[in-house]
XYZ file of C-alpha atoms in Angstrom:
97
model
C 28.453 212.233 -58.374
C 25.379 210.467 -56.779
C 26.175 208.249 -53.819
C 24.317 205.905 -52.016
C 24.578 204.059 -48.646
C 22.772 201.399 -47.657
C 22.997 199.118 -44.447
C 21.423 196.160 -43.408
C 20.499 194.473 -40.336
C 20.644 190.331 -40.688
C 17.873 189.105 -38.263
C 19.232 187.467 -35.157
C 21.242 183.786 -35.777
C 21.290 184.583 -39.403
C 24.807 182.130 -40.208
C 27.753 183.076 -42.100
C 26.956 181.192 -44.927
C 23.411 183.092 -45.491
C 25.440 186.354 -44.715
C 27.674 185.279 -47.833
C 24.828 184.195 -49.830
C 23.748 187.994 -49.287
C 27.018 189.532 -50.268
C 27.544 187.316 -53.618
C 23.297 188.673 -54.384
C 24.782 192.148 -53.905
C 28.019 191.577 -55.882
C 25.938 190.993 -58.721
C 24.528 193.751 -59.017
C 26.720 195.653 -61.340
C 26.473 193.188 -64.027
C 22.581 193.395 -64.082
C 21.938 197.201 -63.324
C 23.035 199.567 -66.046
C 24.519 203.618 -64.597
C 26.689 201.859 -61.947
C 29.941 203.617 -61.519
C 30.988 202.390 -58.914
C 30.180 199.693 -56.049
C 31.274 198.370 -52.679
C 29.676 195.419 -50.669
C 30.663 194.167 -47.739
C 30.175 191.544 -43.991
C 30.505 194.293 -41.083
C 33.695 192.778 -39.578
C 32.161 192.787 -35.695
C 34.395 195.537 -34.007
C 31.902 197.117 -32.625
C 28.637 195.646 -31.307
C 25.314 196.952 -32.678
C 26.659 197.746 -36.318
C 24.365 196.835 -39.370
C 25.104 193.172 -41.252
C 26.433 194.607 -44.344
C 27.032 197.732 -45.896
C 26.382 198.760 -49.796
C 27.946 202.186 -51.448
C 27.371 202.772 -54.689
C 27.665 205.815 -57.308
C 25.750 207.388 -59.948
C 26.794 209.893 -62.942
C 22.650 211.441 -61.997
C 19.411 211.200 -59.967
C 18.227 209.229 -62.535
C 20.618 206.499 -62.902
C 20.375 206.471 -58.895
C 16.211 206.267 -59.399
C 16.704 203.664 -62.156
C 18.917 201.205 -59.831
C 16.757 201.761 -57.098
C 13.828 199.929 -59.321
C 15.803 198.274 -61.124
C 13.672 194.393 -61.374
C 17.251 192.949 -60.000
C 16.799 194.193 -56.508
C 13.157 191.753 -56.627
C 14.698 188.878 -58.678
C 18.373 188.532 -57.101
C 18.600 190.212 -53.556
C 14.784 190.095 -52.469
C 14.856 186.399 -52.092
C 17.900 186.237 -50.769
C 18.435 189.078 -48.431
C 14.929 189.389 -47.571
C 14.379 186.231 -45.519
C 17.362 186.662 -43.413
C 16.985 190.779 -43.252
C 15.829 192.752 -39.606
C 15.820 195.761 -40.871
C 17.568 198.866 -43.246
C 18.593 202.055 -43.705
C 19.840 204.261 -46.601
C 21.463 207.281 -48.026
C 21.825 209.149 -50.452
C 23.646 212.258 -51.282
C 25.964 213.973 -53.683
C 29.928 213.565 -53.519
């Protein structure tokens, strides 16, 4: 299985309503993109300073399924309009596990 982990940093001052909107947008992806075997998304709980604002963990049967997910139009149509304006940065990793 290919697992993908993405960590997204919010712009300073992003309010809870905007954070919740980003979370809701990500939660739509499994119904829009085929090939996702598992999908978890959650807002940081604020337990440590410097953490990312949101984490997305997704599982795929193959590299091809991940690549299809990563370039799917839903990212442009659903995620970027909501997340883009409040995103300060991001990092991701894909691994077999």
